[in-house]
């Protein structure tokens, strides 16, 4: 019995040694055996939806006018293009969100090391005087005094911010997020940025190709006569939609992608330079038109002061990059990494 047990122990020991040798010489990472297997122990990355954003899935649509070109401008003729998936703020950046950026810059942290307080106030701080300068013989003083600073307007879209300041906000927001992710050992997220003109229009249509407005159909009121956006319903009439100036963000229904105020409230800066003939020359996959020498930048969506033509999804307009207005704000976008149908979000 003892001999049998000893023999069985020896056999078991033999197989243990054999398994160890096989693991050493033939097991483990096959990259040690001359095989192409990639870098071992590569950190995985799962892109999550940034706070305040919604996912816009990849797709194809007809960019350009969705109704009559009443100005005969011929600058937005239809072109079928494909857009890759991306994230987009579900509302315009609000006064209170922008205040977080300004306060952080004024704190003098490492992020704002290249910015002095006079530079911040001159270049990044919202120009509240636009409420007086944009309109002649208009009592804009109450808006100058209260629109940005008073808590009553915290959830209203920030205005008086030019294209350059909006770009700086995106850079700060990127570093602010990724500094935190790095501190907890996470991989950085892609940069926040302004949406391209094509991305903006694709997102505005909410999955409805050739939609005249984000809600689809050709009218600016629903069956009960209620306005579906904040704009100028008629001559001298700014209030039939419920607000004489801007409205709190998300005051109207979202479109099919969960985005609010893609028509009306405030026009929105896009990344692209403006050119009346850009549509024919840009590519039909994720088109962009960048020109550092062109000071005109695209704005989209129309605003609280505009008639219905300017809040159509296909209407193009522009403003100079260093000019701030009481009717122009912005929202951020972020590229989605990898292939996605959007169903996981």
GROMACS .gro file of C-alpha atoms in nm:
model
  345
    1UNK     CA    1   0.000   0.000   0.000
    2UNK     CA    2   0.282   0.234   0.088
    3UNK     CA    3   0.465   0.146  -0.234
    4UNK     CA    4   0.149   0.217  -0.433
    5UNK     CA    5   0.102   0.553  -0.261
    6UNK     CA    6   0.464   0.645  -0.316
    7UNK     CA    7   0.439   0.553  -0.685
    8UNK     CA    8   0.124   0.759  -0.728
    9UNK     CA    9   0.291   1.057  -0.557
   10UNK     CA   10   0.590   1.028  -0.788
   11UNK     CA   11   0.363   1.016  -1.093
   12UNK     CA   12   0.170   1.321  -0.972
   13UNK     CA   13   0.497   1.506  -0.907
   14UNK     CA   14   0.618   1.415  -1.256
   15UNK     CA   15   0.310   1.564  -1.421
   16UNK     CA   16   0.334   1.879  -1.207
   17UNK     CA   17   0.694   1.929  -1.319
   18UNK     CA   18   0.596   1.862  -1.680
   19UNK     CA   19   0.311   2.114  -1.663
   20UNK     CA   20   0.545   2.372  -1.515
   21UNK     CA   21   0.800   2.318  -1.791
   22UNK     CA   22   0.529   2.344  -2.059
   23UNK     CA   23   0.407   2.667  -1.905
   24UNK     CA   24   0.758   2.807  -1.900
   25UNK     CA   25   0.851   2.713  -2.256
   26UNK     CA   26   0.519   2.694  -2.440
   27UNK     CA   27   0.255   2.871  -2.230
   28UNK     CA   28   0.197   3.225  -2.107
   29UNK     CA   29   0.192   3.509  -2.359
   30UNK     CA   30   0.225   3.378  -2.712
   31UNK     CA   31   0.408   3.698  -2.791
   32UNK     CA   32   0.706   3.537  -2.613
   33UNK     CA   33   0.698   3.267  -2.880
   34UNK     CA   34   0.750   3.499  -3.175
   35UNK     CA   35   0.378   3.546  -3.247
   36UNK     CA   36   0.210   3.879  -3.329
   37UNK     CA   37  -0.037   3.925  -3.044
   38UNK     CA   38  -0.018   4.296  -2.965
   39UNK     CA   39   0.117   4.466  -2.655
   40UNK     CA   40   0.024   4.263  -2.345
   41UNK     CA   41  -0.166   4.413  -2.053
   42UNK     CA   42  -0.295   4.702  -2.267
   43UNK     CA   43  -0.536   4.916  -2.065
   44UNK     CA   44  -0.894   4.883  -2.190
   45UNK     CA   45  -1.099   5.194  -2.274
   46UNK     CA   46  -1.475   5.234  -2.269
   47UNK     CA   47  -1.602   5.572  -2.380
   48UNK     CA   48  -1.888   5.693  -2.167
   49UNK     CA   49  -2.127   5.979  -2.232
   50UNK     CA   50  -1.986   6.301  -2.082
   51UNK     CA   51  -2.217   6.472  -1.837
   52UNK     CA   52  -2.471   6.693  -2.011
   53UNK     CA   53  -2.418   6.535  -2.352
   54UNK     CA   54  -2.613   6.296  -2.569
   55UNK     CA   55  -2.494   6.053  -2.836
   56UNK     CA   56  -2.554   6.123  -3.205
   57UNK     CA   57  -2.510   5.795  -3.400
   58UNK     CA   58  -2.340   5.764  -3.737
   59UNK     CA   59  -2.555   5.805  -4.045
   60UNK     CA   60  -2.612   5.946  -4.390
   61UNK     CA   61  -2.830   6.243  -4.477
   62UNK     CA   62  -2.888   6.514  -4.735
   63UNK     CA   63  -2.716   6.829  -4.616
   64UNK     CA   64  -2.852   7.159  -4.742
   65UNK     CA   65  -3.180   7.340  -4.790
   66UNK     CA   66  -3.494   7.150  -4.695
   67UNK     CA   67  -3.736   7.402  -4.843
   68UNK     CA   68  -3.740   7.694  -5.084
   69UNK     CA   69  -3.425   7.907  -5.100
   70UNK     CA   70  -3.620   8.229  -5.055
   71UNK     CA   71  -3.306   8.447  -5.063
   72UNK     CA   72  -3.183   8.279  -5.386
   73UNK     CA   73  -2.840   8.262  -5.224
   74UNK     CA   74  -2.746   7.922  -5.374
   75UNK     CA   75  -2.507   7.860  -5.083
   76UNK     CA   76  -2.672   7.549  -4.938
   77UNK     CA   77  -2.756   7.321  -5.228
   78UNK     CA   78  -2.826   6.960  -5.129
   79UNK     CA   79  -2.545   6.708  -5.096
   80UNK     CA   80  -2.564   6.356  -4.951
   81UNK     CA   81  -2.295   6.300  -4.689
   82UNK     CA   82  -2.205   6.058  -4.410
   83UNK     CA   83  -2.132   6.161  -4.053
   84UNK     CA   84  -1.945   5.958  -3.791
   85UNK     CA   85  -2.087   5.919  -3.442
   86UNK     CA   86  -2.020   6.190  -3.187
   87UNK     CA   87  -2.142   6.334  -2.860
   88UNK     CA   88  -2.307   6.675  -2.833
   89UNK     CA   89  -2.427   6.893  -2.547
   90UNK     CA   90  -2.802   6.847  -2.516
   91UNK     CA   91  -2.845   7.221  -2.454
   92UNK     CA   92  -2.647   7.534  -2.525
   93UNK     CA   93  -2.379   7.620  -2.269
   94UNK     CA   94  -2.554   7.815  -1.994
   95UNK     CA   95  -2.448   8.124  -1.802
   96UNK     CA   96  -2.375   7.918  -1.493
   97UNK     CA   97  -2.170   7.660  -1.681
   98UNK     CA   98  -1.967   7.933  -1.846
   99UNK     CA   99  -1.923   8.099  -1.504
  100UNK     CA  100  -1.748   7.783  -1.382
  101UNK     CA  101  -1.496   7.830  -1.663
  102UNK     CA  102  -1.442   8.201  -1.587
  103UNK     CA  103  -1.404   8.141  -1.213
  104UNK     CA  104  -1.151   7.864  -1.276
  105UNK     CA  105  -0.947   8.088  -1.505
  106UNK     CA  106  -0.954   8.376  -1.257
  107UNK     CA  107  -0.833   8.144  -0.979
  108UNK     CA  108  -0.490   8.146  -1.143
  109UNK     CA  109  -0.448   7.767  -1.159
  110UNK     CA  110  -0.196   7.593  -1.384
  111UNK     CA  111  -0.458   7.574  -1.659
  112UNK     CA  112  -0.482   7.953  -1.674
  113UNK     CA  113  -0.112   8.026  -1.628
  114UNK     CA  114  -0.089   8.201  -1.966
  115UNK     CA  115  -0.391   8.421  -1.894
  116UNK     CA  116  -0.374   8.736  -1.685
  117UNK     CA  117  -0.688   8.873  -1.525
  118UNK     CA  118  -0.708   9.170  -1.768
  119UNK     CA  119  -0.674   8.927  -2.061
  120UNK     CA  120  -0.950   8.706  -1.921
  121UNK     CA  121  -1.186   8.995  -1.869
  122UNK     CA  122  -1.112   9.139  -2.213
  123UNK     CA  123  -1.116   8.817  -2.419
  124UNK     CA  124  -1.313   8.549  -2.234
  125UNK     CA  125  -1.559   8.723  -2.004
  126UNK     CA  126  -1.902   8.762  -2.171
  127UNK     CA  127  -1.953   9.106  -2.321
  128UNK     CA  128  -2.278   9.207  -2.154
  129UNK     CA  129  -2.288   9.538  -2.341
  130UNK     CA  130  -2.403   9.352  -2.653
  131UNK     CA  131  -2.759   9.393  -2.526
  132UNK     CA  132  -2.721   9.767  -2.588
  133UNK     CA  133  -2.486   9.769  -2.887
  134UNK     CA  134  -2.674   9.520  -3.106
  135UNK     CA  135  -2.994   9.722  -3.129
  136UNK     CA  136  -3.061  10.090  -3.185
  137UNK     CA  137  -3.306  10.275  -2.957
  138UNK     CA  138  -3.354   9.968  -2.737
  139UNK     CA  139  -3.373   9.962  -2.358
  140UNK     CA  140  -3.109   9.699  -2.309
  141UNK     CA  141  -2.970   9.825  -1.979
  142UNK     CA  142  -3.158   9.574  -1.758
  143UNK     CA  143  -3.016   9.287  -1.965
  144UNK     CA  144  -2.667   9.439  -1.947
  145UNK     CA  145  -2.690   9.454  -1.569
  146UNK     CA  146  -2.852   9.120  -1.491
  147UNK     CA  147  -2.837   8.866  -1.776
  148UNK     CA  148  -2.500   8.709  -1.701
  149UNK     CA  149  -2.454   8.777  -1.329
  150UNK     CA  150  -2.799   8.737  -1.174
  151UNK     CA  151  -2.900   8.384  -1.061
  152UNK     CA  152  -3.238   8.436  -1.227
  153UNK     CA  153  -3.056   8.377  -1.558
  154UNK     CA  154  -2.830   8.088  -1.453
  155UNK     CA  155  -3.003   7.837  -1.682
  156UNK     CA  156  -3.022   8.069  -1.983
  157UNK     CA  157  -2.773   8.029  -2.271
  158UNK     CA  158  -2.458   8.235  -2.240
  159UNK     CA  159  -2.423   8.509  -2.503
  160UNK     CA  160  -2.169   8.783  -2.567
  161UNK     CA  161  -1.904   8.516  -2.629
  162UNK     CA  162  -1.713   8.521  -2.957
  163UNK     CA  163  -1.581   8.222  -3.153
  164UNK     CA  164  -1.231   8.251  -3.005
  165UNK     CA  165  -1.365   8.244  -2.648
  166UNK     CA  166  -1.585   7.944  -2.729
  167UNK     CA  167  -1.277   7.761  -2.858
  168UNK     CA  168  -1.087   7.845  -2.538
  169UNK     CA  169  -1.378   7.711  -2.333
  170UNK     CA  170  -1.354   7.379  -2.520
  171UNK     CA  171  -0.980   7.354  -2.449
  172UNK     CA  172  -1.033   7.427  -2.079
  173UNK     CA  173  -1.318   7.176  -2.055
  174UNK     CA  174  -1.097   6.909  -2.213
  175UNK     CA  175  -0.812   6.964  -1.970
  176UNK     CA  176  -1.046   6.995  -1.674
  177UNK     CA  177  -1.200   6.652  -1.746
  178UNK     CA  178  -0.879   6.473  -1.838
  179UNK     CA  179  -0.684   6.609  -1.540
  180UNK     CA  180  -0.939   6.439  -1.319
  181UNK     CA  181  -0.935   6.116  -1.520
  182UNK     CA  182  -0.558   6.104  -1.500
  183UNK     CA  183  -0.572   6.156  -1.124
  184UNK     CA  184  -0.783   5.841  -1.085
  185UNK     CA  185  -0.583   5.634  -1.333
  186UNK     CA  186  -0.823   5.653  -1.627
  187UNK     CA  187  -0.737   5.699  -1.993
  188UNK     CA  188  -0.806   6.051  -2.131
  189UNK     CA  189  -1.120   6.126  -2.329
  190UNK     CA  190  -1.109   6.292  -2.674
  191UNK     CA  191  -1.110   6.670  -2.691
  192UNK     CA  192  -1.420   6.880  -2.652
  193UNK     CA  193  -1.461   7.105  -2.956
  194UNK     CA  194  -1.712   7.306  -3.151
  195UNK     CA  195  -1.921   7.091  -3.388
  196UNK     CA  196  -1.852   7.107  -3.758
  197UNK     CA  197  -2.122   7.265  -3.969
  198UNK     CA  198  -2.213   6.924  -4.113
  199UNK     CA  199  -2.230   6.764  -3.768
  200UNK     CA  200  -2.447   7.047  -3.642
  201UNK     CA  201  -2.699   7.016  -3.925
  202UNK     CA  202  -2.706   6.635  -3.901
  203UNK     CA  203  -2.767   6.657  -3.525
  204UNK     CA  204  -3.031   6.929  -3.567
  205UNK     CA  205  -3.244   6.707  -3.791
  206UNK     CA  206  -3.264   6.441  -3.522
  207UNK     CA  207  -3.256   6.147  -3.764
  208UNK     CA  208  -3.517   6.296  -3.999
  209UNK     CA  209  -3.359   6.339  -4.341
  210UNK     CA  210  -3.463   6.657  -4.522
  211UNK     CA  211  -3.646   6.782  -4.212
  212UNK     CA  212  -3.715   7.154  -4.235
  213UNK     CA  213  -3.708   7.192  -3.857
  214UNK     CA  214  -3.569   6.970  -3.577
  215UNK     CA  215  -3.922   6.849  -3.500
  216UNK     CA  216  -3.976   6.749  -3.862
  217UNK     CA  217  -4.282   6.897  -4.024
  218UNK     CA  218  -4.311   7.227  -4.202
  219UNK     CA  219  -4.483   7.436  -3.933
  220UNK     CA  220  -4.346   7.631  -3.636
  221UNK     CA  221  -4.655   7.569  -3.420
  222UNK     CA  222  -4.821   7.250  -3.304
  223UNK     CA  223  -5.189   7.161  -3.341
  224UNK     CA  224  -5.278   7.370  -3.037
  225UNK     CA  225  -5.108   7.680  -3.176
  226UNK     CA  226  -4.810   7.665  -2.939
  227UNK     CA  227  -4.472   7.770  -3.078
  228UNK     CA  228  -4.216   7.491  -3.103
  229UNK     CA  229  -3.910   7.715  -3.066
  230UNK     CA  230  -3.802   8.055  -2.938
  231UNK     CA  231  -3.789   8.290  -3.238
  232UNK     CA  232  -3.966   8.596  -3.380
  233UNK     CA  233  -4.316   8.482  -3.484
  234UNK     CA  234  -4.410   8.804  -3.659
  235UNK     CA  235  -4.328   9.168  -3.720
  236UNK     CA  236  -4.278   9.336  -3.385
  237UNK     CA  237  -4.386   9.013  -3.213
  238UNK     CA  238  -4.124   8.844  -2.997
  239UNK     CA  239  -4.345   8.711  -2.722
  240UNK     CA  240  -4.595   8.466  -2.877
  241UNK     CA  241  -4.347   8.184  -2.810
  242UNK     CA  242  -4.346   8.274  -2.439
  243UNK     CA  243  -4.020   8.469  -2.415
  244UNK     CA  244  -3.928   8.814  -2.541
  245UNK     CA  245  -3.553   8.743  -2.532
  246UNK     CA  246  -3.379   8.408  -2.473
  247UNK     CA  247  -3.551   8.121  -2.295
  248UNK     CA  248  -3.414   7.887  -2.026
  249UNK     CA  249  -3.246   7.595  -2.200
  250UNK     CA  250  -3.466   7.293  -2.269
  251UNK     CA  251  -3.788   7.496  -2.253
  252UNK     CA  252  -3.914   7.327  -2.572
  253UNK     CA  253  -3.928   6.964  -2.681
  254UNK     CA  254  -3.608   6.781  -2.774
  255UNK     CA  255  -3.555   6.639  -3.122
  256UNK     CA  256  -3.502   6.272  -3.207
  257UNK     CA  257  -3.146   6.273  -3.071
  258UNK     CA  258  -3.243   6.433  -2.739
  259UNK     CA  259  -3.109   6.777  -2.834
  260UNK     CA  260  -3.287   7.093  -2.724
  261UNK     CA  261  -3.306   7.434  -2.891
  262UNK     CA  262  -3.137   7.335  -3.216
  263UNK     CA  263  -3.372   7.592  -3.368
  264UNK     CA  264  -3.406   7.932  -3.207
  265UNK     CA  265  -3.309   8.063  -2.863
  266UNK     CA  266  -2.953   8.151  -2.965
  267UNK     CA  267  -2.756   8.089  -3.283
  268UNK     CA  268  -2.456   7.862  -3.228
  269UNK     CA  269  -2.093   7.883  -3.331
  270UNK     CA  270  -1.959   7.602  -3.549
  271UNK     CA  271  -1.596   7.505  -3.607
  272UNK     CA  272  -1.600   7.574  -3.981
  273UNK     CA  273  -1.497   7.887  -4.163
  274UNK     CA  274  -1.774   8.032  -4.378
  275UNK     CA  275  -1.755   8.024  -4.755
  276UNK     CA  276  -2.057   8.051  -4.984
  277UNK     CA  277  -1.915   7.782  -5.215
  278UNK     CA  278  -1.787   7.535  -4.956
  279UNK     CA  279  -2.057   7.270  -5.011
  280UNK     CA  280  -1.939   7.159  -5.359
  281UNK     CA  281  -1.573   7.127  -5.259
  282UNK     CA  282  -1.584   6.950  -4.922
  283UNK     CA  283  -1.570   6.571  -4.907
  284UNK     CA  284  -1.886   6.369  -4.857
  285UNK     CA  285  -1.758   6.189  -4.543
  286UNK     CA  286  -1.733   6.402  -4.227
  287UNK     CA  287  -1.689   6.723  -4.431
  288UNK     CA  288  -1.522   7.027  -4.280
  289UNK     CA  289  -1.406   7.360  -4.418
  290UNK     CA  290  -1.113   7.506  -4.223
  291UNK     CA  291  -0.944   7.828  -4.327
  292UNK     CA  292  -0.729   8.012  -4.073
  293UNK     CA  293  -0.727   8.324  -4.289
  294UNK     CA  294  -1.106   8.343  -4.308
  295UNK     CA  295  -1.240   8.549  -4.020
  296UNK     CA  296  -1.602   8.462  -4.090
  297UNK     CA  297  -1.719   8.156  -3.897
  298UNK     CA  298  -2.039   7.961  -3.943
  299UNK     CA  299  -2.331   8.014  -3.707
  300UNK     CA  300  -2.639   7.793  -3.721
  301UNK     CA  301  -2.988   7.756  -3.580
  302UNK     CA  302  -3.124   8.109  -3.572
  303UNK     CA  303  -3.215   8.289  -3.251
  304UNK     CA  304  -3.481   8.458  -3.043
  305UNK     CA  305  -3.466   8.765  -3.271
  306UNK     CA  306  -3.491   8.579  -3.605
  307UNK     CA  307  -3.788   8.496  -3.827
  308UNK     CA  308  -3.870   8.134  -3.907
  309UNK     CA  309  -3.649   8.116  -4.219
  310UNK     CA  310  -3.336   8.148  -4.007
  311UNK     CA  311  -3.431   7.870  -3.766
  312UNK     CA  312  -3.459   7.612  -4.048
  313UNK     CA  313  -3.207   7.330  -4.026
  314UNK     CA  314  -3.059   7.409  -4.367
  315UNK     CA  315  -3.018   7.786  -4.337
  316UNK     CA  316  -2.657   7.907  -4.323
  317UNK     CA  317  -2.523   8.225  -4.170
  318UNK     CA  318  -2.197   8.362  -4.029
  319UNK     CA  319  -2.037   8.610  -3.794
  320UNK     CA  320  -1.679   8.732  -3.756
  321UNK     CA  321  -1.479   8.522  -3.511
  322UNK     CA  322  -1.386   8.814  -3.285
  323UNK     CA  323  -1.742   8.950  -3.268
  324UNK     CA  324  -1.980   8.878  -2.979
  325UNK     CA  325  -2.356   8.913  -3.008
  326UNK     CA  326  -2.659   8.902  -2.779
  327UNK     CA  327  -2.804   8.625  -2.995
  328UNK     CA  328  -2.505   8.390  -3.044
  329UNK     CA  329  -2.400   8.115  -2.803
  330UNK     CA  330  -2.251   7.769  -2.851
  331UNK     CA  331  -2.248   7.405  -2.746
  332UNK     CA  332  -1.965   7.149  -2.748
  333UNK     CA  333  -1.915   6.824  -2.936
  334UNK     CA  334  -1.681   6.527  -2.883
  335UNK     CA  335  -1.577   6.260  -3.133
  336UNK     CA  336  -1.686   5.904  -3.055
  337UNK     CA  337  -1.395   5.659  -3.079
  338UNK     CA  338  -1.464   5.332  -3.254
  339UNK     CA  339  -1.761   5.193  -3.437
  340UNK     CA  340  -2.104   5.223  -3.285
  341UNK     CA  341  -2.467   5.184  -3.377
  342UNK     CA  342  -2.562   5.398  -3.082
  343UNK     CA  343  -2.769   5.121  -2.925
  344UNK     CA  344  -2.527   5.081  -2.634
  345UNK     CA  345  -2.606   5.436  -2.528
   0.00000   0.00000   0.00000
